[in-house]
Amino acid sequence: MKRFEKKATIKDIARMGGVSISTVSCALNDSPKVRPEKRDLIQSIARQLNYVPHDLARGLVTGNSRTIGLNIGIGDNPYLVKISDKIIHIARENGYGVLTSIWQDDESRKKDLNMFIQKSLNGIISGPIFGGYDSTLENIYNNHSIPMVMIGNSEYMKIPQIGVDFRKAIFLVTEHLIKLGHKEIGYLCMPQTAADWLGGFKDSLLEYSVKYFPEWCIEGLGTLKEGYDKMKLLLKSASPLPSAFVCHNDLCACGALRALNEAGLKVPLDMSLTGVDNIEAGMYCTPSLTTVNLKEEDFAIQVFNQLKKQIEFTADHKMMNLPNILIEPELIVRESTSPYKGRKTK
Amino acid sequence: MKRFEKKATIKDIARMGGVSISTVSCALNDSPKVRPEKRDLIQSIARQLNYVPHDLARGLVTGNSRTIGLNIGIGDNPYLVKISDKIIHIARENGYGVLTSIWQDDESRKKDLNMFIQKSLNGIISGPIFGGYDSTLENIYNNHSIPMVMIGNSEYMKIPQIGVDFRKAIFLVTEHLIKLGHKEIGYLCMPQTAADWLGGFKDSLLEYSVKYFPEWCIEGLGTLKEGYDKMKLLLKSASPLPSAFVCHNDLCACGALRALNEAGLKVPLDMSLTGVDNIEAGMYCTPSLTTVNLKEEDFAIQVFNQLKKQIEFTADHKMMNLPNILIEPELIVRESTSPYKGRKTK
DNA sequence: TTGACAAATCGAAACGTTTCGATTATAATA
DNA sequence: TATTATAATCGAAACGTTTCGATTTGTCAA
C-alpha cells in the first residue's frame, strides 16, 4: 500500500477471496467455525492487501475499545512518572492502549475525564488523591458505568483505591531519627493532606515521648523548589535549628538539601534529613537520602490488576466490591541521617 | 443516569423530542440549519438524558478519532518526560486525546505503532531517534497514510523531524570549558550517536587548538547509573585526571558528580563538570550544573504544530513538505565549572 | 440414491453517528 | 389566493466490523 491509497477492508478481502464478509471476519479471528485451509487463504489475502483491522468499527459493535484512560497529576514527581510508565507498560502487555492525560488543575482534569467517557474506554485510572473528597471523580464514577480505580487514599471516597500508607511512611522515618537520638525534629508537610501524614509524624513522637514543635512544622508542596524555599525560610527564622528534618518526599528533600548546602550546613553532621519515595535522584545525590521505599512497580501492578478485575466483573454484569489496597512502606537508610551530635546555631 | 443503565443515544433524544435523528445530530453540533428554539430544546433534552456523544461511532463515519499517538522512549530522562507532559497538554488544548506508549526496546515499539494504526489515529509522534536509520518507523510512515513527526534528527530518515542541535550543544559546553582555560577535557558520550555529538566536541577542541584525548572519551547511556559507573571507571584508570569533563546530559552528569564526591574530589575545584538538558535536578544539586538549555516547552510546541499542520494537509489531500526543525541550544553557566587551576592526581 | 446430521458458509441486522439529497413547512411575492 | 423561494426537517445510506440465525455443502449410514 502506498501513501494516500485507501485502506483495505474486510469487504475487499471477501471479494478477493470469493467468500462472504462474515466468513472473513471469522477467519481473521481464528474462529474454529471456518475450515483451516480457507482460514489460511483468507489470512494470506489479508496480509497481501496489508489489511489492518479497524478498531473504531470493531469497538462500535463490541462496545469494547481496548483502551483505558490514565488521568494523573504527576506534578514533576519522578515517583508518579515511574508509576505511570509502569502502568502504561503493563496495560500494553495486556492488550490495552492507554489514553493519557496529565492534569495540573481541577478544570483540565474534569475536561479530560469527560473526554474519557466519550471515547468509551474500558476503564479509568485517576489520581493521586490523598485525603479529602473529590466530587469530579466521584460524579464520573457514579454517573457512568465505567470501571475505575483511584490512586491515593481517602476515606471519604467510594471508588476502589490503591494507595500508600503515608502515615506509616512518615512514622518510619521519624522513628528512625528518634532512634538515632534526635529530639528536635522538623517536618515539611503537604498542605492538603497535612492531617493524616502529620498524624504519622506525631504518632511517632508520641510513642517515643519526644516533644512536638509546631513552629518547625512547615507546609509545602513536594517539589524541588518548595523544598528549597521552605528550608531557606526555616534557616532564616529558627535558631537554634532542629537537629533533624523530615521531608514528605525525596524531591523536596533534595531541594532542602540544596538550601542547607548553600547555607554552609553539612548533612547529616549539622542536620539529618529524610525523604519519602525512593526516587533515583535521592540515591545519587550527596549525601544519598535516607528514605522510604514505596515499591512503585508493585504499586503499578496492583493498580492495573484492580482495574482489570473491575473490567471483567462489569463485562459479566456482576457487582463487585473491591477492597482498597495500601502499599506497605519500607525504610531505606542511607547517608543523610546520622546519630544526634547536638544542634546547630546560626 | 445510574450505574449499569444503558447510555442514552441520539435516537433516544430524537424519540423524546419528536424529531428526526438527523435533526438531533445537527442540533447537537450547533449547525445553523436547525432553528434556535428547536436547538435549545434538543440540547436540553440531551442534558436531561445525560447524553454523551459516542466517539467511536462518530470516528467511524467521519474517519477522525480526534486522537494522536505519542510513542516515546523516555528512558528515565526528565527532559523527555517534560516534553511528553507538554505535548499531552497542548494536544488536549487542541481537542486531541493522546494515546501514549513508552517504549524500551524496538519490539515493543513496533507493536505499539501497529496498535496506533489500528486505532485510526489522526497522527503519530515518535522518538527520540538520533542518527542512524529506523526502519520500523519509516515503514509505518510509508505504508500508511498517517501524519507523523519524529522527535530527534537523522539525515537518513524522510520523516519530518523536530530535533535539537546536540552537536552545537556539546560544542557550547566544550567551548565554555576551553575558555575557562581547560586543556585536558574528558567526554562521556552516547554510544549510538557518538559520531555527531562527538563531532561537536572535536569541533570545539579543533577550533581552539586543544588536544583531543581519546582515552578520556567514554561511551555511556544518559542515566544516573551510567554516569556514576563510567566516572568511577575513569577515576580508577586515569591519572592524572582531566581537569574538566563533558557529560552528554544532566542526568549522567549528576551520576558522575556523585562518583566524584565519593572519591573525595570537589567539583569544580578538582574537576569542572557539564551536562546538557537543563533539568531541574541539575539546578538544585550541589554544585548546580553548568548545562545547555534545550527549551523543552518550545520543543513540544513545535512538535505539536508540525503534526497539526500535517494533519490539516492530509485532510485536504494536499501533499506537503515540512522542513525539519532544529532547536537552538543555549549555554547556562552555573557552579559546576570554574577556571582551570591545575589537574588532580589520584 | 436418499435422508439425516453436522460442518461450513452466508445474509442481514446491529452498533451510533454524520451527511446529503429529498421533502415539507414557512414566509415573501405577485 | 396562488406561486415561489427559502428555511427547516427528515430519510436513508454509509462508515467497518461482529454475530446470530438461516442456508448450503459435505459426510456417512441406511
Short mmCIF file of N, CA and C in Angstrom, two decimals, chain B residues 134-247:
data_model
loop_
_atom_site.label_atom_id
_atom_site.label_comp_id
_atom_site.label_asym_id
_atom_site.label_seq_id
_atom_site.Cartn_x
_atom_site.Cartn_y
_atom_site.Cartn_z
N ASP B 134 15.92 4.15 11.26
CA ASP B 134 14.96 3.31 11.96
C ASP B 134 13.92 2.80 10.96
N SER B 135 14.02 1.55 10.62
CA SER B 135 13.15 1.02 9.57
C SER B 135 11.72 0.87 10.05
N THR B 136 11.54 0.52 11.32
CA THR B 136 10.18 0.36 11.85
C THR B 136 9.35 1.60 11.57
N LEU B 137 9.88 2.71 12.00
CA LEU B 137 9.14 3.96 11.89
C LEU B 137 8.93 4.34 10.43
N GLU B 138 9.97 4.22 9.67
CA GLU B 138 9.85 4.64 8.27
C GLU B 138 8.87 3.75 7.51
N ASN B 139 8.82 2.48 7.86
CA ASN B 139 7.85 1.59 7.23
C ASN B 139 6.42 2.03 7.52
N ILE B 140 6.18 2.30 8.77
CA ILE B 140 4.85 2.76 9.15
C ILE B 140 4.50 4.02 8.36
N TYR B 141 5.44 4.90 8.31
CA TYR B 141 5.20 6.18 7.64
C TYR B 141 4.92 5.97 6.16
N ASN B 142 5.64 5.07 5.55
CA ASN B 142 5.48 4.85 4.11
C ASN B 142 4.26 4.00 3.76
N ASN B 143 3.95 3.04 4.62
CA ASN B 143 2.90 2.10 4.27
C ASN B 143 1.50 2.55 4.64
N HIS B 144 1.41 3.57 5.50
CA HIS B 144 0.10 4.04 5.90
C HIS B 144 0.05 5.54 5.72
N SER B 145 -1.09 6.02 5.31
CA SER B 145 -1.17 7.46 5.08
C SER B 145 -1.41 8.18 6.39
N ILE B 146 -0.45 8.14 7.27
CA ILE B 146 -0.70 8.78 8.56
C ILE B 146 0.32 9.87 8.85
N PRO B 147 -0.19 11.03 9.23
CA PRO B 147 0.69 12.13 9.58
C PRO B 147 1.62 11.72 10.71
N MET B 148 2.85 12.16 10.63
CA MET B 148 3.82 11.73 11.63
C MET B 148 4.90 12.77 11.79
N VAL B 149 5.33 12.98 13.03
CA VAL B 149 6.58 13.70 13.20
C VAL B 149 7.49 12.90 14.10
N MET B 150 8.74 13.06 13.86
CA MET B 150 9.75 12.31 14.59
C MET B 150 10.50 13.26 15.50
N ILE B 151 10.68 12.83 16.73
CA ILE B 151 11.49 13.62 17.65
C ILE B 151 12.93 13.15 17.52
N GLY B 152 13.81 14.07 17.26
CA GLY B 152 15.21 13.69 17.07
C GLY B 152 15.70 14.22 15.74
N ASN B 153 16.84 13.75 15.33
CA ASN B 153 17.22 14.06 13.97
C ASN B 153 18.14 13.03 13.38
N SER B 154 17.91 12.78 12.12
CA SER B 154 18.71 11.80 11.40
C SER B 154 18.60 12.12 9.92
N GLU B 155 19.72 12.30 9.31
CA GLU B 155 19.70 12.68 7.89
C GLU B 155 19.20 11.55 7.01
N TYR B 156 19.17 10.33 7.56
CA TYR B 156 18.79 9.19 6.75
C TYR B 156 17.28 9.00 6.67
N MET B 157 16.56 9.70 7.51
CA MET B 157 15.13 9.46 7.56
C MET B 157 14.33 10.56 6.89
N LYS B 158 13.24 10.13 6.23
CA LYS B 158 12.45 11.06 5.42
C LYS B 158 11.29 11.67 6.20
N ILE B 159 11.13 11.26 7.44
CA ILE B 159 10.01 11.75 8.24
C ILE B 159 10.32 13.15 8.77
N PRO B 160 9.32 14.03 8.76
CA PRO B 160 9.53 15.37 9.31
C PRO B 160 10.04 15.29 10.75
N GLN B 161 11.06 16.06 11.04
CA GLN B 161 11.73 15.92 12.33
C GLN B 161 11.76 17.22 13.12
N ILE B 162 11.68 17.07 14.43
CA ILE B 162 11.99 18.17 15.32
C ILE B 162 13.11 17.68 16.19
N GLY B 163 14.22 18.34 16.15
CA GLY B 163 15.34 17.85 16.93
C GLY B 163 16.04 18.97 17.65
N VAL B 164 17.12 18.61 18.27
CA VAL B 164 17.92 19.57 18.99
C VAL B 164 19.30 19.53 18.34
N ASP B 165 19.91 20.67 18.23
CA ASP B 165 21.24 20.68 17.66
C ASP B 165 22.24 20.27 18.73
N PHE B 166 22.30 18.96 18.94
CA PHE B 166 23.16 18.45 20.01
C PHE B 166 24.63 18.70 19.74
N ARG B 167 24.96 18.68 18.49
CA ARG B 167 26.35 18.94 18.12
C ARG B 167 26.75 20.32 18.63
N LYS B 168 25.84 21.23 18.40
CA LYS B 168 26.06 22.60 18.87
C LYS B 168 26.09 22.66 20.40
N ALA B 169 25.19 21.90 21.02
CA ALA B 169 25.12 21.90 22.48
C ALA B 169 26.45 21.45 23.07
N ILE B 170 26.96 20.37 22.53
CA ILE B 170 28.24 19.86 23.04
C ILE B 170 29.36 20.85 22.72
N PHE B 171 29.24 21.46 21.56
CA PHE B 171 30.23 22.48 21.19
C PHE B 171 30.25 23.59 22.24
N LEU B 172 29.07 24.04 22.64
CA LEU B 172 28.96 25.17 23.56
C LEU B 172 29.61 24.90 24.92
N VAL B 173 29.30 23.73 25.48
CA VAL B 173 29.88 23.45 26.81
C VAL B 173 31.39 23.26 26.71
N THR B 174 31.81 22.61 25.63
CA THR B 174 33.25 22.39 25.47
C THR B 174 33.97 23.72 25.31
N GLU B 175 33.40 24.56 24.48
CA GLU B 175 33.97 25.89 24.28
C GLU B 175 34.07 26.65 25.60
N HIS B 176 32.98 26.54 26.37
CA HIS B 176 32.94 27.21 27.67
C HIS B 176 34.11 26.74 28.55
N LEU B 177 34.33 25.45 28.56
CA LEU B 177 35.42 24.90 29.38
C LEU B 177 36.78 25.38 28.87
N ILE B 178 36.92 25.38 27.56
CA ILE B 178 38.19 25.82 26.98
C ILE B 178 38.47 27.27 27.34
N LYS B 179 37.40 28.07 27.26
CA LYS B 179 37.58 29.49 27.57
C LYS B 179 37.94 29.71 29.04
N LEU B 180 37.57 28.72 29.86
CA LEU B 180 37.95 28.82 31.28
C LEU B 180 39.39 28.36 31.48
N GLY B 181 40.02 27.94 30.39
CA GLY B 181 41.44 27.58 30.48
C GLY B 181 41.70 26.09 30.52
N HIS B 182 40.65 25.28 30.43
CA HIS B 182 40.86 23.84 30.48
C HIS B 182 41.45 23.34 29.17
N LYS B 183 42.40 22.42 29.30
CA LYS B 183 43.06 21.88 28.11
C LYS B 183 43.02 20.36 28.08
N GLU B 184 42.66 19.76 29.21
CA GLU B 184 42.54 18.30 29.25
C GLU B 184 41.09 17.99 29.61
N ILE B 185 40.33 17.70 28.58
CA ILE B 185 38.88 17.56 28.76
C ILE B 185 38.40 16.17 28.39
N GLY B 186 37.63 15.57 29.28
CA GLY B 186 37.06 14.25 29.00
C GLY B 186 35.63 14.39 28.49
N TYR B 187 35.08 13.29 28.03
CA TYR B 187 33.74 13.35 27.44
C TYR B 187 33.02 12.02 27.60
N LEU B 188 31.86 12.07 28.21
CA LEU B 188 31.01 10.88 28.31
C LEU B 188 29.97 10.99 27.21
N CYS B 189 30.11 10.15 26.20
CA CYS B 189 29.23 10.32 25.04
C CYS B 189 28.29 9.15 24.83
N MET B 190 27.20 9.43 24.13
CA MET B 190 26.22 8.40 23.78
C MET B 190 26.85 7.37 22.86
N PRO B 191 26.53 6.10 23.06
CA PRO B 191 27.11 5.07 22.21
C PRO B 191 26.71 5.21 20.74
N GLN B 192 25.40 5.16 20.48
CA GLN B 192 24.96 5.08 19.09
C GLN B 192 25.30 6.33 18.30
N THR B 193 25.10 7.45 18.95
CA THR B 193 25.14 8.69 18.20
C THR B 193 26.47 9.38 18.35
N ALA B 194 27.42 8.63 18.88
CA ALA B 194 28.73 9.19 19.17
C ALA B 194 29.20 10.12 18.06
N ALA B 195 29.07 9.64 16.82
CA ALA B 195 29.66 10.35 15.69
C ALA B 195 29.32 11.83 15.69
N ASP B 196 28.02 12.12 15.69
CA ASP B 196 27.62 13.50 15.51
C ASP B 196 27.95 14.38 16.70
N TRP B 197 27.61 13.89 17.87
CA TRP B 197 27.84 14.71 19.05
C TRP B 197 29.33 14.85 19.31
N LEU B 198 30.01 13.73 19.14
CA LEU B 198 31.45 13.75 19.30
C LEU B 198 32.03 14.80 18.36
N GLY B 199 31.34 14.93 17.21
CA GLY B 199 31.75 15.95 16.25
C GLY B 199 31.77 17.33 16.89
N GLY B 200 30.74 17.64 17.66
CA GLY B 200 30.66 18.93 18.31
C GLY B 200 31.81 19.11 19.29
N PHE B 201 32.12 18.05 19.97
CA PHE B 201 33.21 18.08 20.94
C PHE B 201 34.54 18.35 20.22
N LYS B 202 34.76 17.57 19.18
CA LYS B 202 36.03 17.71 18.45
C LYS B 202 36.14 19.06 17.74
N ASP B 203 35.02 19.49 17.17
CA ASP B 203 34.99 20.81 16.52
C ASP B 203 35.55 21.87 17.44
N SER B 204 35.02 21.81 18.66
CA SER B 204 35.36 22.83 19.63
C SER B 204 36.86 22.77 19.95
N LEU B 205 37.34 21.57 20.20
CA LEU B 205 38.75 21.41 20.52
C LEU B 205 39.59 21.95 19.36
N LEU B 206 39.19 21.57 18.17
CA LEU B 206 39.92 21.95 16.97
C LEU B 206 39.97 23.47 16.82
N GLU B 207 38.79 24.06 17.00
CA GLU B 207 38.70 25.50 16.80
C GLU B 207 39.63 26.25 17.74
N TYR B 208 39.82 25.68 18.92
CA TYR B 208 40.68 26.38 19.89
C TYR B 208 42.02 25.67 20.06
N SER B 209 42.34 24.80 19.12
CA SER B 209 43.62 24.09 19.13
C SER B 209 43.91 23.40 20.46
N VAL B 210 42.93 22.70 20.95
CA VAL B 210 43.13 21.93 22.18
C VAL B 210 43.24 20.46 21.80
N LYS B 211 44.11 19.76 22.47
CA LYS B 211 44.35 18.36 22.12
C LYS B 211 43.17 17.45 22.50
N TYR B 212 42.88 16.49 21.64
CA TYR B 212 41.81 15.51 21.90
C TYR B 212 42.41 14.25 22.48
N PHE B 213 41.91 13.84 23.65
CA PHE B 213 42.41 12.62 24.29
C PHE B 213 41.37 11.50 24.16
N PRO B 214 41.56 10.61 23.22
CA PRO B 214 40.56 9.56 23.01
C PRO B 214 40.37 8.68 24.24
N GLU B 215 41.40 8.54 25.06
CA GLU B 215 41.26 7.67 26.24
C GLU B 215 40.32 8.26 27.28
N TRP B 216 39.99 9.53 27.17
CA TRP B 216 39.05 10.14 28.11
C TRP B 216 37.65 10.29 27.49
N CYS B 217 37.52 9.69 26.36
CA CYS B 217 36.23 9.77 25.68
C CYS B 217 35.53 8.43 25.88
N ILE B 218 34.60 8.41 26.81
CA ILE B 218 33.98 7.16 27.24
C ILE B 218 32.55 7.08 26.73
N GLU B 219 32.15 5.89 26.36
CA GLU B 219 30.76 5.73 25.94
C GLU B 219 29.86 5.32 27.11
N GLY B 220 28.69 5.89 27.18
CA GLY B 220 27.77 5.52 28.24
C GLY B 220 26.39 6.08 27.98
N LEU B 221 25.37 5.41 28.47
CA LEU B 221 24.00 5.88 28.30
C LEU B 221 23.76 7.11 29.17
N GLY B 222 22.69 7.80 28.90
CA GLY B 222 22.40 9.02 29.65
C GLY B 222 21.57 8.79 30.89
N THR B 223 22.04 7.91 31.76
CA THR B 223 21.31 7.66 33.00
C THR B 223 22.20 7.98 34.19
N LEU B 224 21.58 8.14 35.35
CA LEU B 224 22.33 8.38 36.57
C LEU B 224 23.36 7.28 36.78
N LYS B 225 22.88 6.06 36.66
CA LYS B 225 23.74 4.91 36.94
C LYS B 225 24.96 4.87 36.03
N GLU B 226 24.73 5.13 34.75
CA GLU B 226 25.84 5.07 33.80
C GLU B 226 26.84 6.19 34.07
N GLY B 227 26.32 7.36 34.37
CA GLY B 227 27.21 8.48 34.68
C GLY B 227 28.09 8.13 35.86
N TYR B 228 27.46 7.54 36.86
CA TYR B 228 28.18 7.15 38.07
C TYR B 228 29.22 6.07 37.77
N ASP B 229 28.77 5.01 37.11
CA ASP B 229 29.65 3.88 36.83
C ASP B 229 30.84 4.28 35.96
N LYS B 230 30.57 5.03 34.92
CA LYS B 230 31.62 5.35 33.98
C LYS B 230 32.63 6.33 34.57
N MET B 231 32.14 7.24 35.38
CA MET B 231 33.06 8.18 36.03
C MET B 231 33.95 7.43 37.02
N LYS B 232 33.35 6.48 37.69
CA LYS B 232 34.12 5.68 38.66
C LYS B 232 35.25 4.94 37.94
N LEU B 233 34.90 4.43 36.78
CA LEU B 233 35.87 3.71 35.97
C LEU B 233 37.02 4.63 35.57
N LEU B 234 36.63 5.83 35.15
CA LEU B 234 37.65 6.80 34.73
C LEU B 234 38.58 7.12 35.89
N LEU B 235 37.97 7.31 37.06
CA LEU B 235 38.76 7.68 38.23
C LEU B 235 39.75 6.57 38.59
N LYS B 236 39.33 5.37 38.32
CA LYS B 236 40.18 4.24 38.64
C LYS B 236 41.36 4.16 37.68
N SER B 237 41.10 4.44 36.42
CA SER B 237 42.11 4.17 35.39
C SER B 237 43.05 5.35 35.11
N ALA B 238 42.51 6.55 35.14
CA ALA B 238 43.31 7.68 34.65
C ALA B 238 44.02 8.43 35.77
N SER B 239 45.26 8.74 35.56
CA SER B 239 45.97 9.61 36.48
C SER B 239 47.16 10.20 35.75
N PRO B 240 47.32 11.49 35.71
CA PRO B 240 46.38 12.45 36.28
C PRO B 240 45.06 12.50 35.52
N LEU B 241 44.10 13.09 36.17
CA LEU B 241 42.76 13.15 35.60
C LEU B 241 42.61 14.36 34.68
N PRO B 242 41.61 14.31 33.78
CA PRO B 242 41.29 15.53 33.03
C PRO B 242 40.82 16.59 34.02
N SER B 243 40.99 17.83 33.66
CA SER B 243 40.59 18.90 34.58
C SER B 243 39.13 19.30 34.37
N ALA B 244 38.54 18.79 33.31
CA ALA B 244 37.13 19.09 33.05
C ALA B 244 36.50 17.92 32.32
N PHE B 245 35.19 17.82 32.48
CA PHE B 245 34.52 16.66 31.90
C PHE B 245 33.14 17.05 31.37
N VAL B 246 32.93 16.67 30.12
CA VAL B 246 31.66 16.97 29.46
C VAL B 246 30.75 15.74 29.50
N CYS B 247 29.57 15.86 30.08
CA CYS B 247 28.62 14.75 30.07
C CYS B 247 27.54 15.04 29.04
#
